[in-house]
Coordinates of C-alpha atoms and ligand atoms in Angstrom, one line a residue:
X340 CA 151.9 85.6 93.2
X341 CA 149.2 87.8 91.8
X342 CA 146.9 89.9 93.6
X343 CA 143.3 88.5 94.2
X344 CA 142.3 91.4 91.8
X345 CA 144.6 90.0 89.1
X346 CA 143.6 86.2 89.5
X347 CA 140.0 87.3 88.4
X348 CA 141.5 89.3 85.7
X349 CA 143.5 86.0 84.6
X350 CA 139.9 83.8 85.0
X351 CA 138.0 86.5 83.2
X352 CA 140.9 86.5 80.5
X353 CA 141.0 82.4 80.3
X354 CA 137.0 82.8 79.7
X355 CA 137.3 85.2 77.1
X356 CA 140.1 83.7 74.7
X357 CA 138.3 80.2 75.5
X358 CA 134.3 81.8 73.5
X359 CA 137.2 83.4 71.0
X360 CA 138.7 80.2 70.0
X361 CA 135.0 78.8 70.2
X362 CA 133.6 80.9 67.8
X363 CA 135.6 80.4 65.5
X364 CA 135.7 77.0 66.0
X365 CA 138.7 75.8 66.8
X366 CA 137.7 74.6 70.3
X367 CA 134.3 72.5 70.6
X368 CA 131.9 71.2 73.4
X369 CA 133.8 70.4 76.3
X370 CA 137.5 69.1 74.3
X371 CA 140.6 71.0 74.8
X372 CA 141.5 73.4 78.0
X373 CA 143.1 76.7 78.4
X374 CA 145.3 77.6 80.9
X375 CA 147.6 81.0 82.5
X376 CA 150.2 80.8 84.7
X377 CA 150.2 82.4 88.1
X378 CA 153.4 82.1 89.3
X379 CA 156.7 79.7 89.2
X380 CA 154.5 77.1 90.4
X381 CA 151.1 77.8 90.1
X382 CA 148.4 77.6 87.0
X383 CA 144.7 79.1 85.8
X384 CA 143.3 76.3 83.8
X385 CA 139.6 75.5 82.5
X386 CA 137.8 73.0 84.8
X387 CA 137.1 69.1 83.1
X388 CA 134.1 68.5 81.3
X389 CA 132.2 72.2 81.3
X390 CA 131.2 73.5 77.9
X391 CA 132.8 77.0 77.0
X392 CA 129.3 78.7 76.8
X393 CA 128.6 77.6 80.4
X394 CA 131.9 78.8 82.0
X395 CA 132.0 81.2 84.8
X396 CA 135.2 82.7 86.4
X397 CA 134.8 80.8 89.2
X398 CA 135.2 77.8 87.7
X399 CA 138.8 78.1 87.0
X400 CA 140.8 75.9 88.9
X401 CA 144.3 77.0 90.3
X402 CA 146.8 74.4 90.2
X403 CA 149.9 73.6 92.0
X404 CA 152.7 72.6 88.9
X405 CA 155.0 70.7 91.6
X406 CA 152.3 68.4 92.7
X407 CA 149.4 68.9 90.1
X408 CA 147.1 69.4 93.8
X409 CA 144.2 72.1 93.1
X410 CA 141.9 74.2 95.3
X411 CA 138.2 74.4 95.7
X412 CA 135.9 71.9 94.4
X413 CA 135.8 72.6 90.6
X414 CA 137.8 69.7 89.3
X415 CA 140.6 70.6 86.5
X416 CA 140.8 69.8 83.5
X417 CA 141.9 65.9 83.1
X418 CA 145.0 67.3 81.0
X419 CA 146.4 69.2 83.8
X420 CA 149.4 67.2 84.3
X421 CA 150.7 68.3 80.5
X422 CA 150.5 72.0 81.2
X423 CA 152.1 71.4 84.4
X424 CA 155.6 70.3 81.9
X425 CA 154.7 72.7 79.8
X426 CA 155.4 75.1 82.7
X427 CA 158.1 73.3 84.2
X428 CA 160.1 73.3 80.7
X429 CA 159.5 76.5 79.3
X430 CA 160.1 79.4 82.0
X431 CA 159.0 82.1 80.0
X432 CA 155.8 80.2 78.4
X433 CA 152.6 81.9 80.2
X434 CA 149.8 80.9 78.4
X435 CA 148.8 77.8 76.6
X436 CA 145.9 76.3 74.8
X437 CA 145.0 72.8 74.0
X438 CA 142.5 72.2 71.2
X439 CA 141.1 69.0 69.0
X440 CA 141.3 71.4 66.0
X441 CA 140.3 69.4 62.9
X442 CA 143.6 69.9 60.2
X443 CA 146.0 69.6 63.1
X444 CA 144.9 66.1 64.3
X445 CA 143.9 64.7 61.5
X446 CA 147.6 65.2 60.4
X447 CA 148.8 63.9 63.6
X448 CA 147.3 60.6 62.7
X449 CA 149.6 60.2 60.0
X450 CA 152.2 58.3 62.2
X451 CA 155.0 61.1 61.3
X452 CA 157.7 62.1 64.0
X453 CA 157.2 66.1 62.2
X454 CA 154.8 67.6 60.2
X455 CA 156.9 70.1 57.5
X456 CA 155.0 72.2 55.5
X457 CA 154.4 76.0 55.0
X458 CA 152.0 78.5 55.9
X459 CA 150.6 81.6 53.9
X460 CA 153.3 82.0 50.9
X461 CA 156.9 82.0 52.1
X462 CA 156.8 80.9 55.9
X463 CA 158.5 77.2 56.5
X464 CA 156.1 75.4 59.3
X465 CA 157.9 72.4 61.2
X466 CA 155.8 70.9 63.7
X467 CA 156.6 67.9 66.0
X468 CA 154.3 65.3 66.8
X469 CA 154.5 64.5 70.6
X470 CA 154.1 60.1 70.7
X471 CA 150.6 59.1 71.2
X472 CA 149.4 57.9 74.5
X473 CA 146.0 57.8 76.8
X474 CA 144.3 61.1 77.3
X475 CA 145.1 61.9 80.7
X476 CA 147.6 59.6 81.4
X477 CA 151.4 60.6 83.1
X478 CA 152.6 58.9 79.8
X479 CA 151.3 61.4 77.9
X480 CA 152.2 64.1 79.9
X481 CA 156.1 62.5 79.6
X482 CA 155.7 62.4 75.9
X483 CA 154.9 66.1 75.7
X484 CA 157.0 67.0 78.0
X485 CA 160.6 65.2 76.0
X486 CA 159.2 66.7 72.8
X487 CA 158.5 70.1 74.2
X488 CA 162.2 70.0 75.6
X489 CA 163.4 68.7 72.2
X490 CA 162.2 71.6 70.0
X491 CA 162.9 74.8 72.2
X492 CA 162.2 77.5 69.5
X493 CA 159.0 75.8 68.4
X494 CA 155.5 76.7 70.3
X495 CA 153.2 74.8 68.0
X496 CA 153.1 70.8 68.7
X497 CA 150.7 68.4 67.8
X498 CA 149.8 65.5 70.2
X499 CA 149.5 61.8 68.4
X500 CA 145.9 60.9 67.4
X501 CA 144.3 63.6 70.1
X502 CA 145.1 67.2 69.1
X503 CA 147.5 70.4 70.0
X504 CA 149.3 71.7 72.6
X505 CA 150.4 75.6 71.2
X506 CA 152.6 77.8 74.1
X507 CA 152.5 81.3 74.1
X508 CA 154.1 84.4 76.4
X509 CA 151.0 85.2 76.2
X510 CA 147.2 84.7 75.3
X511 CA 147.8 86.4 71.4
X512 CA 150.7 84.6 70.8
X513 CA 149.3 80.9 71.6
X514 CA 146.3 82.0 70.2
X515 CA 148.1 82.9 66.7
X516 CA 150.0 79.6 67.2
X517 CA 146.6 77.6 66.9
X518 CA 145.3 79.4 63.9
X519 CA 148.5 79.3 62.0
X520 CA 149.1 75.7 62.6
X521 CA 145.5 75.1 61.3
X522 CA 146.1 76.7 58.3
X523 CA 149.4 75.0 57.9
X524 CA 148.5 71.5 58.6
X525 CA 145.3 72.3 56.1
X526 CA 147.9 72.9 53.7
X527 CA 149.6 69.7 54.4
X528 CA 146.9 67.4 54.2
X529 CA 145.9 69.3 50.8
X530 CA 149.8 68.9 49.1
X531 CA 150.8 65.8 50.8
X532 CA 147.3 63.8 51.1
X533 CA 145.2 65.2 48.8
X534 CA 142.6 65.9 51.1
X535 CA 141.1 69.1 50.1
X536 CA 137.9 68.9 52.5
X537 CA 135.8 71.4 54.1
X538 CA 135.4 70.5 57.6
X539 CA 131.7 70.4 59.2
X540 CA 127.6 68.6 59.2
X541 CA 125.8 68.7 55.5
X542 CA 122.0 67.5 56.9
X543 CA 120.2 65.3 55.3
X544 CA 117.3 63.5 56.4
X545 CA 117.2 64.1 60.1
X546 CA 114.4 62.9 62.9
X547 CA 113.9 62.9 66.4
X548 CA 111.5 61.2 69.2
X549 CA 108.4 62.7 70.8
X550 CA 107.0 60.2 72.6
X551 CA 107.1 57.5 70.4
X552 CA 106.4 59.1 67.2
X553 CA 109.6 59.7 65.1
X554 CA 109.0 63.2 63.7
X555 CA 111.1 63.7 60.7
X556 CA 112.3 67.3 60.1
X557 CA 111.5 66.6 56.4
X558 CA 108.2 66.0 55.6
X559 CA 108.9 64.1 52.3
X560 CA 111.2 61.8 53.6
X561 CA 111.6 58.7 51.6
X562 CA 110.4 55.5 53.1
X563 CA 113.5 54.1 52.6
X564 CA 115.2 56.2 54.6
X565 CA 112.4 56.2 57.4
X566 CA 112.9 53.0 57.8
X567 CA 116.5 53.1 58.6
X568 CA 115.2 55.7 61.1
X569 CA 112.4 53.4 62.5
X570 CA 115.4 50.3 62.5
X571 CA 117.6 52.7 64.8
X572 CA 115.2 53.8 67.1
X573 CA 113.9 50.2 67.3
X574 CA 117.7 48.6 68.2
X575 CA 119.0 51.5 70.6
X576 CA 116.3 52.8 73.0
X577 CA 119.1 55.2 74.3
X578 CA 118.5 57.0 70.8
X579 CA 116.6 60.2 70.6
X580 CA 117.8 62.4 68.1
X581 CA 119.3 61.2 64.5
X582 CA 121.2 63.9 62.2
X583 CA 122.0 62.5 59.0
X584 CA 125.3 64.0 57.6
X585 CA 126.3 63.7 54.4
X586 CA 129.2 65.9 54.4
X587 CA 132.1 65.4 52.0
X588 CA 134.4 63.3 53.6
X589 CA 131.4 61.4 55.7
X590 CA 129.9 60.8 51.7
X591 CA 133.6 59.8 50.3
X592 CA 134.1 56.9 53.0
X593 CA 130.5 55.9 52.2
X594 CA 131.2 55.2 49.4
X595 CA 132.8 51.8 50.0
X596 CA 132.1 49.1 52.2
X597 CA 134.7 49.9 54.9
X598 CA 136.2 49.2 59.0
X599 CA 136.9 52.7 60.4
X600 CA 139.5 51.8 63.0
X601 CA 139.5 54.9 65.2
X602 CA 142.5 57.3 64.7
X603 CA 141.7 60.0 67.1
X604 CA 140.7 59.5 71.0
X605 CA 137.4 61.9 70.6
X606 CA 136.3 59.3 67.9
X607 CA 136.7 56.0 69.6
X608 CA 135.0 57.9 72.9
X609 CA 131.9 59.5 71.2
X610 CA 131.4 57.3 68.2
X611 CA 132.7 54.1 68.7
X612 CA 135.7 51.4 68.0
X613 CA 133.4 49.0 65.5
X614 CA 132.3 51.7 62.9
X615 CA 131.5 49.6 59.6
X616 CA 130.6 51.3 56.6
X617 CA 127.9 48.0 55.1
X618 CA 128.6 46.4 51.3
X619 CA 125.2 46.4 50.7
X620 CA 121.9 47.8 52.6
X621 CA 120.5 44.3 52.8
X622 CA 121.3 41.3 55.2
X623 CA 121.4 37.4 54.0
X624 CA 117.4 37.4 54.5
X625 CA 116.7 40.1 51.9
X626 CA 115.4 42.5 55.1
X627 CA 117.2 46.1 55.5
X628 CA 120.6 45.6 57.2
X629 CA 122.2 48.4 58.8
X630 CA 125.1 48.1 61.2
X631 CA 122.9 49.4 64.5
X632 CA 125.1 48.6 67.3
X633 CA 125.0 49.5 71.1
X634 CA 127.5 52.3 71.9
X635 CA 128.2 52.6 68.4
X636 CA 126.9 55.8 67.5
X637 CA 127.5 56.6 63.5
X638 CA 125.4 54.0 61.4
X639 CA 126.8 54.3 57.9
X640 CA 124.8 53.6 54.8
X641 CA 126.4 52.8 51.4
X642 CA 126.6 55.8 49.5
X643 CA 124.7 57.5 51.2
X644 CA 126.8 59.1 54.2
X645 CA 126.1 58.3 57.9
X646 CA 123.2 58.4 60.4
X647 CA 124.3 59.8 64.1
X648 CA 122.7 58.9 66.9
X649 CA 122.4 61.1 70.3
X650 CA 120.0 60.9 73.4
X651 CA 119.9 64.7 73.1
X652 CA 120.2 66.9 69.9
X653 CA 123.2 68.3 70.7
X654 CA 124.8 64.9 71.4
X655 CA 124.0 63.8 67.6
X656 CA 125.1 66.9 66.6
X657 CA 128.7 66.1 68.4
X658 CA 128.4 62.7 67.4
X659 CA 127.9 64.4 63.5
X660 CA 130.6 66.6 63.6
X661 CA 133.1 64.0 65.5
X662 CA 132.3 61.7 62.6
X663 CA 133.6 64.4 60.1
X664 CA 136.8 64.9 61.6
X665 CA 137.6 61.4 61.7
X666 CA 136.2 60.7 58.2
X667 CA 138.8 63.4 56.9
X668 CA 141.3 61.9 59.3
X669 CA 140.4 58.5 57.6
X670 CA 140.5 59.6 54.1
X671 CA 144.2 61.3 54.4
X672 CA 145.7 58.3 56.2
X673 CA 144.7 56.5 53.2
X674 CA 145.8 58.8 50.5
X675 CA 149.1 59.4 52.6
X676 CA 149.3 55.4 52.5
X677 CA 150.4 54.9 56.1
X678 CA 148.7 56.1 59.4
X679 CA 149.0 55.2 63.3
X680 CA 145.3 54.0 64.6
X681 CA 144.5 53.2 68.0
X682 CA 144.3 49.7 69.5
X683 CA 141.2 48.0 69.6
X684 CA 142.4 48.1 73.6
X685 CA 143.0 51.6 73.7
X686 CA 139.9 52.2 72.1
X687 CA 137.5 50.2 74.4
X688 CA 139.2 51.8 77.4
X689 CA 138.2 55.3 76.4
X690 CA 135.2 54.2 74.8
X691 CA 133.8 53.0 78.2
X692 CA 135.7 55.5 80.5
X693 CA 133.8 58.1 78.6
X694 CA 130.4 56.7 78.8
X695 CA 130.8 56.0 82.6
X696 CA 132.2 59.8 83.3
X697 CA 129.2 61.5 80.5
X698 CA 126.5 59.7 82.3
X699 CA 127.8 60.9 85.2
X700 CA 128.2 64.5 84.4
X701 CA 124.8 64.4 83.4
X702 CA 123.4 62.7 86.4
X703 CA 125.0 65.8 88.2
X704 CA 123.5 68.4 85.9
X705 CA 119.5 67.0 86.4
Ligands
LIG918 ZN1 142.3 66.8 74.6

């Protein structure tokens, strides 16, 4: 066991690589968790929904790997139980990071067992896809756990539809796993999918509530566009803040009238499971006709990329760069031809489990 001195070493440690891998933006908001080990049966891991800029040391959770039970009052993170076999399997793995980085999961929605590619000029890359389950489920832990067992040289492993899982014996060495599999699975998607796209939010015309005056950030916006704005805020009184991104791959699948069935979990919980890109921007009656639907929160207009909707600025600015991801995600499942999407079930299930535990963290944080 360590010494007290060490554990707050190890918190101090799990802080610091977590801002690192934040900056440069491989981990965002509150998604993915960080964890050291202790001992043969103990664990340092990142508490559940607590965004990296607001950690503190004594927020780290220690957890029991034999039972998953944890001290204090800090609640772990919900993906505790797959570190636990991560533990359990690997004896000399120490430290291990868990991201939603953009190139990994979008290629892990490609429904392949492996993803083979290469990374800088000469080095081979395999990584294995653990199967796709709930977030937070014992399923999912199992599935990591028989893949983890199944590949014992490899460190780097992407989980089905949700992100990675990258081991290390310590903090560099996972660290350098999650940053080489990002550039390897960009490299993938570019070869195999033809998916060449720079991940992020390209503003366009975005607004916000004060009171209720909608002040648009652009002075000149057209009245067209104003009165999609006016339409949103009219439909979903939850709304306060609309970014309008009209980044690459949001643009390319605006392009068509299209059903975005969700292929990653952080999609189908922040955006939605009925996303509809419209065939045209007006209904039967000649009026405007957008798709403004409640706890749907990417309103897509033809040609024109998407309008995302947040209570908070931050929240549309999640919802905007969630909406990215799964855009790109989107756009190489259908370039690769085949893809795995979530179930309308699955979908709902997190949908609603995620609204119910937000509002909740927020209730706390007033
Ligand atoms: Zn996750």
């Amino acid at each position: 066991m360590m010494t007290n001195e060490e554990m707050q070493t190890a918190r101090e440690h799990i802080i610091e690589i977590s801002r690192q891998l934040h900056d440069i933006g491989l981990l965002v908001r509150t998604w993915g968790n960080i964890s050291c080990r202790v001992d043969d049966d103990h664990f340092l891991i990142t508490p559940s929904g607590i965004k990296y800029e607001d950690l503190t040391p004594e927020m780290i959770v220690l957890v029991k790997i034999s039972d998953l039970s944890h001290e204090g009052d800090v609640t772990p993170s919900s993906e505790k139980a797959v570190h636990a076999v991560c533990y359990k399997a690997r004896k000399e793995t120490q430290f291990i990071i868990h991201t939603h980085q953009v190139y990994a999961s979008c290629a892990g929605t490609l429904g392949l067992k492996k993803v083979l590619t290469y990374f800088e000029d000469d080095e081979d890359v395999v990584i294995p896809v653990a199967p796709y389950a709930l977030p937070g489920t014992q399923k999912l832990a199992e599935n990591v756990e028989m893949t983890v067992k199944k590949f014992p040289e490899i460190n780097g492993f992407i989980m089905a539809n949700h992100g990675t899982i990258c081991l290390g014996g310590n903090s560099n060495e996972a660290f350098y796993e999650a940053e080489k599999m990002e550039v390897a699975c960009n490299n993938f998607l570019i070869d195999v999918c033809k998916t060449d796209m720079h991940h992020g939010v390209i503003v366009g015309f975005n607004s916000h509530l004060e009171g209720d005056e909608i002040v648009y950030d652009i002075p000149d916006t057209p009245e067209r566009v104003k009165n999609i704005h006016k339409e949103i805020y009219k439909k979903r009184p939850d709304v306060k803040y609309i970014v309008h991104n009209k980044s690459a791959a949001v643009m390319t699948v605006s392009r068509r009238a299209n059903h975005m069935r969700p292929l990653l979990d952080d999609f189908a919980q922040l955006i939605g499971y009925s996303v509809k890109v419209p065939s045209n921007e007006y209904g039967k009656d000649g009026q405007n006709f957008h798709n403004i639907k409640k706890h749907v929160n990417a309103v897509f207009a033809l040609n024109d990329g998407a309008y995302c909707l947040g209570s908070t600025e931050d929240d549309a600015l999640a919802v905007a760069d969630v909406l990215d991801k799964g855009c790109i995600a989107h756009i190489a499942v259908m370039r690769h031809g085949e893809g795995h999407y979530l179930s309308l079930f699955e979908s709902i299930k997190m949908n609603r489990h995620y609204r119910k535990s937000y509002s909740k963290l927020a209730d706390i944080k007033k």
